[in-house]
PDB file of C-alpha atoms in Angstrom:
ATOM      1  CA  MET Y   6       0.766  -4.447 -18.101  1.00  0.00           C
ATOM      2  CA  ILE Y   7       0.116  -6.469 -14.931  1.00  0.00           C
ATOM      3  CA  ILE Y   8       2.970  -8.731 -13.880  1.00  0.00           C
ATOM      4  CA  HIS Y   9       1.608 -12.201 -13.209  1.00  0.00           C
ATOM      5  CA  SER Y  10       4.588 -14.246 -12.042  1.00  0.00           C
ATOM      6  CA  PHE Y  11       6.871 -14.090  -9.030  1.00  0.00           C
ATOM      7  CA  GLU Y  12       9.738 -15.189 -11.274  1.00  0.00           C
ATOM      8  CA  THR Y  13       9.498 -12.018 -13.345  1.00  0.00           C
ATOM      9  CA  LEU Y  14       9.441  -9.859 -10.234  1.00  0.00           C
ATOM     10  CA  LEU Y  15      12.362 -11.654  -8.642  1.00  0.00           C
ATOM     11  CA  ASN Y  16      14.629 -11.869 -11.670  1.00  0.00           C
ATOM     12  CA  ASP Y  17      14.031  -8.828 -13.885  1.00  0.00           C
ATOM     13  CA  TYR Y  18      15.116  -5.911 -11.692  1.00  0.00           C
ATOM     14  CA  SER Y  19      15.830  -3.697 -14.707  1.00  0.00           C
ATOM     15  CA  LYS Y  20      12.183  -2.618 -14.723  1.00  0.00           C
ATOM     16  CA  PHE Y  21      12.314  -1.165 -11.228  1.00  0.00           C
ATOM     17  CA  ASP Y  22      14.035   1.971  -9.990  1.00  0.00           C
ATOM     18  CA  ASP Y  23      14.852   2.562  -6.319  1.00  0.00           C
ATOM     19  CA  SER Y  24      11.304   3.778  -5.571  1.00  0.00           C
ATOM     20  CA  MET Y  25      10.070   0.219  -6.187  1.00  0.00           C
ATOM     21  CA  LEU Y  26      12.603  -1.496  -3.947  1.00  0.00           C
ATOM     22  CA  ILE Y  27      12.259  -1.719  -0.183  1.00  0.00           C
ATOM     23  CA  ASN Y  28      14.920  -0.044   1.925  1.00  0.00           C
ATOM     24  CA  ARG Y  29      17.414  -0.151  -0.956  1.00  0.00           C
ATOM     25  CA  THR Y  30      17.372  -3.940  -1.136  1.00  0.00           C
ATOM     26  CA  ARG Y  31      16.867  -5.536  -4.543  1.00  0.00           C
ATOM     27  CA  VAL Y  32      13.416  -6.832  -3.669  1.00  0.00           C
ATOM     28  CA  PRO Y  33      10.546  -5.310  -5.681  1.00  0.00           C
ATOM     29  CA  ILE Y  34       7.722  -5.794  -3.204  1.00  0.00           C
ATOM     30  CA  TYR Y  35       5.641  -2.834  -4.398  1.00  0.00           C
ATOM     31  CA  PRO Y  36       5.017  -4.193  -7.914  1.00  0.00           C
ATOM     32  CA  LEU Y  37       4.003  -7.494  -6.333  1.00  0.00           C
ATOM     33  CA  ILE Y  38       1.541  -5.886  -3.913  1.00  0.00           C
ATOM     34  CA  ALA Y  39       0.147  -3.648  -6.663  1.00  0.00           C
ATOM     35  CA  ASN Y  40      -0.418  -6.747  -8.758  1.00  0.00           C
ATOM     36  CA  GLN Y  41      -2.171  -8.468  -5.840  1.00  0.00           C
ATOM     37  CA  ILE Y  42      -4.460  -5.485  -5.232  1.00  0.00           C
ATOM     38  CA  THR Y  43      -5.394  -5.282  -8.892  1.00  0.00           C
ATOM     39  CA  ARG Y  44      -6.012  -8.992  -9.277  1.00  0.00           C
ATOM     40  CA  LYS Y  45      -8.095  -9.128  -6.091  1.00  0.00           C
ATOM     41  CA  PHE Y  46     -10.520  -6.318  -6.903  1.00  0.00           C
ATOM     42  CA  ASN Y  47     -10.025  -5.700 -10.637  1.00  0.00           C
ATOM     43  CA  ILE Y  48     -10.378  -1.940 -10.118  1.00  0.00           C
ATOM     44  CA  THR Y  49      -8.201  -0.396 -12.817  1.00  0.00           C
ATOM     45  CA  GLU Y  50     -10.030   2.864 -13.577  1.00  0.00           C
ATOM     46  CA  GLY Y  51     -11.437   5.693 -11.499  1.00  0.00           C
ATOM     47  CA  THR Y  52      -9.995   7.279  -8.372  1.00  0.00           C
ATOM     48  CA  ALA Y  53      -7.685   5.736  -5.787  1.00  0.00           C
ATOM     49  CA  ILE Y  54      -6.077   6.957  -2.572  1.00  0.00           C
ATOM     50  CA  ASP Y  55      -2.793   5.731  -1.120  1.00  0.00           C
ATOM     51  CA  VAL Y  56      -3.056   6.342   2.640  1.00  0.00           C
ATOM     52  CA  GLY Y  57       0.244   7.052   4.377  1.00  0.00           C
ATOM     53  CA  ALA Y  58       1.917   6.944   0.996  1.00  0.00           C
ATOM     54  CA  GLY Y  59       5.417   7.778   2.198  1.00  0.00           C
ATOM     55  CA  PRO Y  60       7.671   8.042  -0.887  1.00  0.00           C
ATOM     56  CA  ALA Y  61       4.684   6.981  -3.054  1.00  0.00           C
ATOM     57  CA  SER Y  62       6.231   3.648  -3.997  1.00  0.00           C
ATOM     58  CA  LEU Y  63       2.924   1.792  -4.020  1.00  0.00           C
ATOM     59  CA  SER Y  64       1.205   4.676  -5.815  1.00  0.00           C
ATOM     60  CA  ILE Y  65       3.808   4.501  -8.563  1.00  0.00           C
ATOM     61  CA  ALA Y  66       3.506   0.732  -8.835  1.00  0.00           C
ATOM     62  CA  MET Y  67      -0.288   1.000  -9.092  1.00  0.00           C
ATOM     63  CA  ALA Y  68      -0.105   3.776 -11.682  1.00  0.00           C
ATOM     64  CA  ARG Y  69       2.103   1.624 -13.874  1.00  0.00           C
ATOM     65  CA  ILE Y  70      -0.397  -1.226 -14.158  1.00  0.00           C
ATOM     66  CA  THR Y  71      -3.758   0.601 -14.038  1.00  0.00           C
ATOM     67  CA  HIS Y  72      -5.471   3.702 -15.414  1.00  0.00           C
ATOM     68  CA  LEU Y  73      -6.356   4.961 -11.933  1.00  0.00           C
ATOM     69  CA  ASP Y  74      -5.985   8.603 -10.943  1.00  0.00           C
ATOM     70  CA  ILE Y  75      -4.191   8.311  -7.619  1.00  0.00           C
ATOM     71  CA  TYR Y  76      -3.985  10.625  -4.617  1.00  0.00           C
ATOM     72  CA  ALA Y  77      -0.867   9.897  -2.569  1.00  0.00           C
ATOM     73  CA  MET Y  78      -1.680  11.153   0.929  1.00  0.00           C
ATOM     74  CA  ASP Y  79       0.781  11.515   3.766  1.00  0.00           C
ATOM     75  CA  ILE Y  80       0.904  13.518   6.985  1.00  0.00           C
ATOM     76  CA  SER Y  81       4.634  14.231   6.597  1.00  0.00           C
ATOM     77  CA  ARG Y  82       5.700  17.168   4.419  1.00  0.00           C
ATOM     78  CA  GLU Y  83       9.179  15.669   4.218  1.00  0.00           C
ATOM     79  CA  MET Y  84       7.773  12.433   2.803  1.00  0.00           C
ATOM     80  CA  LEU Y  85       5.677  14.349   0.294  1.00  0.00           C
ATOM     81  CA  GLU Y  86       8.813  16.105  -0.955  1.00  0.00           C
ATOM     82  CA  ILE Y  87      10.541  12.740  -1.425  1.00  0.00           C
ATOM     83  CA  ALA Y  88       7.440  11.377  -3.147  1.00  0.00           C
ATOM     84  CA  GLN Y  89       7.386  14.356  -5.513  1.00  0.00           C
ATOM     85  CA  LYS Y  90      10.868  13.512  -6.746  1.00  0.00           C
ATOM     86  CA  SER Y  91       9.979   9.858  -7.281  1.00  0.00           C
ATOM     87  CA  ILE Y  92       6.791  10.753  -9.154  1.00  0.00           C
ATOM     88  CA  GLU Y  93       8.639  13.204 -11.418  1.00  0.00           C
ATOM     89  CA  LYS Y  94      11.376  10.637 -12.049  1.00  0.00           C
ATOM     90  CA  ASN Y  95       8.742   8.155 -13.190  1.00  0.00           C
ATOM     91  CA  SER Y  96       6.932  10.763 -15.345  1.00  0.00           C
ATOM     92  CA  LEU Y  97       3.671  10.298 -13.421  1.00  0.00           C
ATOM     93  CA  LYS Y  98       2.810  13.871 -12.432  1.00  0.00           C
ATOM     94  CA  LYS Y  99      -0.436  13.714 -14.429  1.00  0.00           C
ATOM     95  CA  ARG Y 100      -1.488  10.451 -12.766  1.00  0.00           C
ATOM     96  CA  ILE Y 101      -0.486  10.906  -9.118  1.00  0.00           C
ATOM     97  CA  THR Y 102      -1.517  13.902  -7.014  1.00  0.00           C
ATOM     98  CA  LEU Y 103       0.200  14.542  -3.693  1.00  0.00           C
ATOM     99  CA  ILE Y 104      -1.927  15.679  -0.779  1.00  0.00           C
ATOM    100  CA  ALA Y 105      -1.158  16.371   2.879  1.00  0.00           C
ATOM    101  CA  GLY Y 106      -3.604  14.629   5.152  1.00  0.00           C
ATOM    102  CA  ASP Y 107      -4.255  12.514   8.236  1.00  0.00           C
ATOM    103  CA  VAL Y 108      -6.140   9.225   8.001  1.00  0.00           C
ATOM    104  CA  ASN Y 109      -8.142  10.262  11.070  1.00  0.00           C
ATOM    105  CA  GLN Y 110      -9.596  13.212   9.156  1.00  0.00           C
ATOM    106  CA  MET Y 111      -9.157  12.551   5.469  1.00  0.00           C
ATOM    107  CA  PRO Y 112      -9.428  15.630   3.200  1.00  0.00           C
ATOM    108  CA  PHE Y 113     -11.918  13.999   0.837  1.00  0.00           C
ATOM    109  CA  GLN Y 114     -15.683  14.147   0.506  1.00  0.00           C
ATOM    110  CA  ASP Y 115     -17.953  11.173   1.145  1.00  0.00           C
ATOM    111  CA  GLU Y 116     -17.927   8.424  -1.494  1.00  0.00           C
ATOM    112  CA  PHE Y 117     -14.957   9.921  -3.321  1.00  0.00           C
ATOM    113  CA  ALA Y 118     -12.722   6.949  -4.157  1.00  0.00           C
ATOM    114  CA  ASP Y 119     -13.141   3.655  -5.971  1.00  0.00           C
ATOM    115  CA  LEU Y 120     -10.112   2.123  -4.271  1.00  0.00           C
ATOM    116  CA  ILE Y 121      -8.119   2.932  -1.121  1.00  0.00           C
ATOM    117  CA  PHE Y 122      -4.878   1.117  -0.382  1.00  0.00           C
ATOM    118  CA  SER Y 123      -2.058   1.408   2.110  1.00  0.00           C
ATOM    119  CA  ARG Y 124       1.102  -0.479   2.988  1.00  0.00           C
ATOM    120  CA  GLY Y 125       2.843   0.081   6.290  1.00  0.00           C
ATOM    121  CA  SER Y 126       1.039   3.098   7.720  1.00  0.00           C
ATOM    122  CA  MET Y 127      -1.695   1.196   9.603  1.00  0.00           C
ATOM    123  CA  PHE Y 128       0.729   0.227  12.353  1.00  0.00           C
ATOM    124  CA  PHE Y 129       1.248   3.880  13.250  1.00  0.00           C
ATOM    125  CA  TRP Y 130      -2.387   4.993  13.287  1.00  0.00           C
ATOM    126  CA  LYS Y 131      -3.380   6.423  16.663  1.00  0.00           C
ATOM    127  CA  ASP Y 132      -7.030   5.383  16.383  1.00  0.00           C
ATOM    128  CA  LEU Y 133      -7.565   2.250  14.294  1.00  0.00           C
ATOM    129  CA  SER Y 134     -11.341   2.301  14.514  1.00  0.00           C
ATOM    130  CA  ASN Y 135     -11.711   5.929  13.486  1.00  0.00           C
ATOM    131  CA  SER Y 136      -9.162   5.495  10.699  1.00  0.00           C
ATOM    132  CA  PHE Y 137     -11.119   2.652   9.163  1.00  0.00           C
ATOM    133  CA  LYS Y 138     -14.338   4.663   9.580  1.00  0.00           C
ATOM    134  CA  GLU Y 139     -12.760   7.494   7.588  1.00  0.00           C
ATOM    135  CA  ILE Y 140     -11.569   5.151   4.868  1.00  0.00           C
ATOM    136  CA  TYR Y 141     -15.016   3.563   4.658  1.00  0.00           C
ATOM    137  CA  ARG Y 142     -16.653   6.998   4.523  1.00  0.00           C
ATOM    138  CA  VAL Y 143     -14.492   8.077   1.592  1.00  0.00           C
ATOM    139  CA  LEU Y 144     -15.058   4.877  -0.392  1.00  0.00           C
ATOM    140  CA  LYS Y 145     -17.794   4.771  -3.002  1.00  0.00           C
ATOM    141  CA  PRO Y 146     -20.420   2.025  -2.709  1.00  0.00           C
ATOM    142  CA  GLY Y 147     -18.867  -0.944  -4.461  1.00  0.00           C
ATOM    143  CA  GLY Y 148     -15.397   0.429  -3.757  1.00  0.00           C
ATOM    144  CA  ALA Y 149     -12.660  -1.558  -2.052  1.00  0.00           C
ATOM    145  CA  GLY Y 150      -9.911  -1.204   0.533  1.00  0.00           C
ATOM    146  CA  TYR Y 151      -6.588  -3.042   0.721  1.00  0.00           C
ATOM    147  CA  ILE Y 152      -4.915  -2.017   3.984  1.00  0.00           C
ATOM    148  CA  GLY Y 153      -2.043  -3.491   5.956  1.00  0.00           C
ATOM    149  CA  GLY Y 154       1.626  -4.241   5.834  1.00  0.00           C
ATOM    150  CA  GLY Y 155       4.114  -6.879   4.858  1.00  0.00           C
ATOM    151  CA  PHE Y 156       6.128  -8.072   1.879  1.00  0.00           C
ATOM    152  CA  GLY Y 157       3.361  -9.641  -0.169  1.00  0.00           C
ATOM    153  CA  SER Y 158       4.683 -13.198  -0.060  1.00  0.00           C
ATOM    154  CA  ALA Y 159       6.805 -15.537   2.035  1.00  0.00           C
ATOM    155  CA  VAL Y 160       9.329 -15.662  -0.815  1.00  0.00           C
ATOM    156  CA  LEU Y 161       9.914 -11.914  -0.830  1.00  0.00           C
ATOM    157  CA  ARG Y 162       9.911 -11.792   2.974  1.00  0.00           C
ATOM    158  CA  ARG Y 163      12.810 -14.246   3.006  1.00  0.00           C
ATOM    159  CA  LYS Y 164      14.612 -12.345   0.249  1.00  0.00           C
ATOM    160  CA  VAL Y 165      14.356  -9.066   2.183  1.00  0.00           C
ATOM    161  CA  LYS Y 166      15.899 -10.713   5.232  1.00  0.00           C
ATOM    162  CA  GLU Y 167      18.639 -12.270   3.118  1.00  0.00           C
ATOM    163  CA  GLU Y 168      19.410  -8.924   1.458  1.00  0.00           C
ATOM    164  CA  PHE Y 169      19.743  -7.187   4.814  1.00  0.00           C
ATOM    165  CA  LYS Y 170      22.246  -9.782   5.990  1.00  0.00           C
ATOM    166  CA  HIS Y 171      24.541  -8.653   3.176  1.00  0.00           C
ATOM    167  CA  THR Y 172      23.939  -4.908   3.517  1.00  0.00           C
ATOM    168  CA  GLU Y 173      26.511  -3.641   5.980  1.00  0.00           C
ATOM    169  CA  GLY Y 174      25.036  -5.674   8.798  1.00  0.00           C
ATOM    170  CA  LYS Y 175      21.731  -3.816   8.700  1.00  0.00           C
ATOM    171  CA  THR Y 176      18.563  -5.378  10.056  1.00  0.00           C
ATOM    172  CA  CYS Y 177      15.061  -4.925   8.729  1.00  0.00           C
ATOM    173  CA  GLN Y 178      13.170  -2.458  10.906  1.00  0.00           C
ATOM    174  CA  LYS Y 179       9.929  -3.840  12.249  1.00  0.00           C
ATOM    175  CA  PRO Y 180       6.855  -1.625  12.642  1.00  0.00           C
ATOM    176  CA  PRO Y 181       4.890  -1.528  15.907  1.00  0.00           C
ATOM    177  CA  LYS Y 182       2.769  -4.617  16.361  1.00  0.00           C
ATOM    178  CA  ILE Y 183      -1.013  -4.751  16.121  1.00  0.00           C
ATOM    179  CA  GLN Y 184      -2.920  -7.528  17.824  1.00  0.00           C
ATOM    180  CA  VAL Y 185      -5.082  -9.336  15.290  1.00  0.00           C
ATOM    181  CA  ASP Y 186      -8.071  -9.323  17.649  1.00  0.00           C
ATOM    182  CA  ALA Y 187      -7.755  -5.562  18.151  1.00  0.00           C
ATOM    183  CA  LEU Y 188      -7.560  -5.027  14.397  1.00  0.00           C
ATOM    184  CA  GLU Y 189     -10.697  -7.063  13.773  1.00  0.00           C
ATOM    185  CA  ILE Y 190     -12.575  -5.162  16.480  1.00  0.00           C
ATOM    186  CA  ALA Y 191     -11.533  -1.851  14.896  1.00  0.00           C
ATOM    187  CA  VAL Y 192     -12.761  -3.003  11.486  1.00  0.00           C
ATOM    188  CA  LEU Y 193     -16.122  -4.071  12.900  1.00  0.00           C
ATOM    189  CA  GLU Y 194     -16.483  -0.851  14.895  1.00  0.00           C
ATOM    190  CA  ALA Y 195     -15.978   1.044  11.639  1.00  0.00           C
ATOM    191  CA  GLY Y 196     -19.074  -0.638  10.248  1.00  0.00           C
ATOM    192  CA  ILE Y 197     -17.163  -2.843   7.821  1.00  0.00           C
ATOM    193  CA  THR Y 198     -18.819  -6.226   7.558  1.00  0.00           C
ATOM    194  CA  ASP Y 199     -17.649  -7.544   4.179  1.00  0.00           C
ATOM    195  CA  TYR Y 200     -13.953  -8.075   4.908  1.00  0.00           C
ATOM    196  CA  LEU Y 201     -11.122 -10.586   4.813  1.00  0.00           C
ATOM    197  CA  LEU Y 202      -8.355 -10.502   7.392  1.00  0.00           C
ATOM    198  CA  ILE Y 203      -5.043 -12.035   6.314  1.00  0.00           C
ATOM    199  CA  ASN Y 204      -2.333 -12.804   8.874  1.00  0.00           C
ATOM    200  CA  ASP Y 205       0.443 -14.947   7.414  1.00  0.00           C
ATOM    201  CA  GLU Y 206       3.932 -14.661   5.930  1.00  0.00           C
ATOM    202  CA  SER Y 207       2.627 -12.191   3.341  1.00  0.00           C
ATOM    203  CA  GLY Y 208       1.878  -9.786   6.198  1.00  0.00           C
ATOM    204  CA  LEU Y 209      -1.127  -8.489   8.107  1.00  0.00           C
ATOM    205  CA  TRP Y 210      -3.812  -7.194   5.748  1.00  0.00           C
ATOM    206  CA  VAL Y 211      -7.481  -6.215   5.779  1.00  0.00           C
ATOM    207  CA  LEU Y 212      -9.304  -6.472   2.445  1.00  0.00           C
ATOM    208  CA  PHE Y 213     -12.861  -5.195   2.217  1.00  0.00           C
ATOM    209  CA  GLU Y 214     -15.565  -3.872  -0.050  1.00  0.00           C
ATOM    210  CA  LYS Y 215     -18.143  -1.204   0.666  1.00  0.00           C
ATOM    211  CA  THR Y 216     -21.666  -2.510   0.335  1.00  0.00           C
ATOM    212  CA  GLY Y 217     -24.762  -0.456  -0.266  1.00  0.00           C
TER     213      GLY Y 217
END
């Protein structure tokens, strides 16, 4: 079932294990972002790819509220091992397939996926333009991409910062920065024309659909 209210996400932590919570804080950003992706594009069946999946937190959140078959792709073998444990813990082995791969040369055929999403990995891509070209290549006509990074809302962004203040003096690690102009150029160079660029307290995101 899709969660529709921030209040539920913020108050009912019993539904979320550690794979859903960012950096061990009690802030369930992945269910929120999964809900936003699903509500934006209404793609709940078919094939999806989580690019730079890390521990597969967003894959797990998406699997819980859709019927998508999800490929969680990451370049790091260590991350894939961590993801495997999280997937098994959530009893999602039949729904989420782990695959080693680089966004610059994705191990998928043309027009393979209905939905491609990613949180956090974009900031580490060596070639933004080529990465978006690969994502666009792998998307089916009519498919959609939801790529970027952030906490999903200003409310959760503040809560993450508050949580870190009370967690042994830790600070929230910030990813490398991407200039918004450079990101938009990369998207256009990839041949993506039907897109929305979001740059606010929810994060930096590119949402697009594949025409044709």
